[in-house]
Amino acid sequence: MKLTATSFDAETGELLPVYRDAYLRGDLARAAAQAVDDYLCREAVASPAAAPSRLSQSPPAAPEHSP
């Protein structure tokens, strides 16, 4: 996919997959990488269920032993 002038879909505002991949490879210019960082921070705050805290999870139950 060819890179466009923006990292985000014009209709949905979602990060385009090609930019996600370039971001993960470290191939984006500093300004574009910062825009992706800002987007990821907003998404993490907007949907905390997508990234649950380990502290909020219950510990695993201990296995039961039969006598």
PDB file of C-alpha atoms in Angstrom:
ATOM      1  CA  MET A   1       0.000   0.000   0.000  1.00  0.00           C
ATOM      2  CA  LYS A   2       1.314   3.422  -0.908  1.00  0.00           C
ATOM      3  CA  LEU A   3       1.806   5.895   1.940  1.00  0.00           C
ATOM      4  CA  THR A   4      -0.604   8.805   1.904  1.00  0.00           C
ATOM      5  CA  ALA A   5      -0.175  12.320   3.280  1.00  0.00           C
ATOM      6  CA  THR A   6      -1.804  11.330   6.555  1.00  0.00           C
ATOM      7  CA  SER A   7      -1.360   8.358   8.874  1.00  0.00           C
ATOM      8  CA  PHE A   8      -5.086   8.139   9.544  1.00  0.00           C
ATOM      9  CA  ASP A   9      -8.211   7.158   7.627  1.00  0.00           C
ATOM     10  CA  ALA A  10     -10.063  10.321   6.579  1.00  0.00           C
ATOM     11  CA  GLU A  11     -13.496   8.840   7.394  1.00  0.00           C
ATOM     12  CA  THR A  12     -12.891   6.846  10.577  1.00  0.00           C
ATOM     13  CA  GLY A  13      -9.804   8.518  12.012  1.00  0.00           C
ATOM     14  CA  GLU A  14      -8.214   5.104  12.586  1.00  0.00           C
ATOM     15  CA  LEU A  15      -4.515   4.506  12.089  1.00  0.00           C
ATOM     16  CA  LEU A  16      -3.835   3.051   8.638  1.00  0.00           C
ATOM     17  CA  PRO A  17      -2.224  -0.422   8.702  1.00  0.00           C
ATOM     18  CA  VAL A  18       0.706   0.628   6.507  1.00  0.00           C
ATOM     19  CA  TYR A  19       1.555   3.392   8.982  1.00  0.00           C
ATOM     20  CA  ARG A  20       1.167   1.008  11.917  1.00  0.00           C
ATOM     21  CA  ASP A  21       3.695  -1.297  10.290  1.00  0.00           C
ATOM     22  CA  ALA A  22       6.082   1.558   9.463  1.00  0.00           C
ATOM     23  CA  TYR A  23       5.760   2.820  13.052  1.00  0.00           C
ATOM     24  CA  LEU A  24       6.629  -0.605  14.452  1.00  0.00           C
ATOM     25  CA  ARG A  25       9.668  -0.816  12.155  1.00  0.00           C
ATOM     26  CA  GLY A  26      10.774   2.694  13.160  1.00  0.00           C
ATOM     27  CA  ASP A  27      10.476   3.950   9.584  1.00  0.00           C
ATOM     28  CA  LEU A  28       8.344   7.047  10.231  1.00  0.00           C
ATOM     29  CA  ALA A  29       9.606  10.597  10.395  1.00  0.00           C
ATOM     30  CA  ARG A  30       9.649  12.087  13.885  1.00  0.00           C
ATOM     31  CA  ALA A  31       6.458  14.138  13.357  1.00  0.00           C
ATOM     32  CA  ALA A  32       4.520  11.161  11.967  1.00  0.00           C
ATOM     33  CA  ALA A  33       5.775   8.902  14.777  1.00  0.00           C
ATOM     34  CA  GLN A  34       4.659  11.499  17.337  1.00  0.00           C
ATOM     35  CA  ALA A  35       1.198  11.632  15.735  1.00  0.00           C
ATOM     36  CA  VAL A  36       0.957   7.834  16.006  1.00  0.00           C
ATOM     37  CA  ASP A  37       2.145   7.972  19.643  1.00  0.00           C
ATOM     38  CA  ASP A  38      -0.561  10.536  20.415  1.00  0.00           C
ATOM     39  CA  TYR A  39      -3.198   8.383  18.694  1.00  0.00           C
ATOM     40  CA  LEU A  40      -2.157   5.270  20.633  1.00  0.00           C
ATOM     41  CA  CYS A  41      -2.275   7.171  23.939  1.00  0.00           C
ATOM     42  CA  ARG A  42      -5.760   8.515  23.161  1.00  0.00           C
ATOM     43  CA  GLU A  43      -6.991   5.050  22.193  1.00  0.00           C
ATOM     44  CA  ALA A  44      -5.559   3.482  25.363  1.00  0.00           C
ATOM     45  CA  VAL A  45      -7.330   6.066  27.535  1.00  0.00           C
ATOM     46  CA  ALA A  46     -10.578   5.881  25.552  1.00  0.00           C
ATOM     47  CA  SER A  47     -10.850   2.110  25.796  1.00  0.00           C
ATOM     48  CA  PRO A  48      -9.248   0.859  29.020  1.00  0.00           C
ATOM     49  CA  ALA A  49     -10.952  -2.525  28.542  1.00  0.00           C
ATOM     50  CA  ALA A  50      -8.673  -3.104  25.563  1.00  0.00           C
ATOM     51  CA  ALA A  51      -5.632  -2.955  27.838  1.00  0.00           C
ATOM     52  CA  PRO A  52      -6.674  -4.142  31.303  1.00  0.00           C
ATOM     53  CA  SER A  53      -4.388  -3.492  34.209  1.00  0.00           C
ATOM     54  CA  ARG A  54      -2.719  -6.524  35.738  1.00  0.00           C
ATOM     55  CA  LEU A  55      -3.549  -5.101  39.161  1.00  0.00           C
ATOM     56  CA  SER A  56      -7.273  -5.188  38.460  1.00  0.00           C
ATOM     57  CA  GLN A  57      -7.262  -8.860  37.508  1.00  0.00           C
ATOM     58  CA  SER A  58      -7.967 -11.587  40.021  1.00  0.00           C
ATOM     59  CA  PRO A  59      -5.152 -14.024  40.715  1.00  0.00           C
ATOM     60  CA  PRO A  60      -5.559 -17.470  39.161  1.00  0.00           C
ATOM     61  CA  ALA A  61      -7.347 -20.027  41.288  1.00  0.00           C
ATOM     62  CA  ALA A  62      -5.196 -22.661  42.957  1.00  0.00           C
ATOM     63  CA  PRO A  63      -5.628 -26.153  41.531  1.00  0.00           C
ATOM     64  CA  GLU A  64      -7.740 -28.499  43.617  1.00  0.00           C
ATOM     65  CA  HIS A  65      -6.209 -31.772  44.780  1.00  0.00           C
ATOM     66  CA  SER A  66      -8.268 -34.934  45.210  1.00  0.00           C
ATOM     67  CA  PRO A  67      -7.577 -37.092  48.327  1.00  0.00           C
TER      68      PRO A  67
END
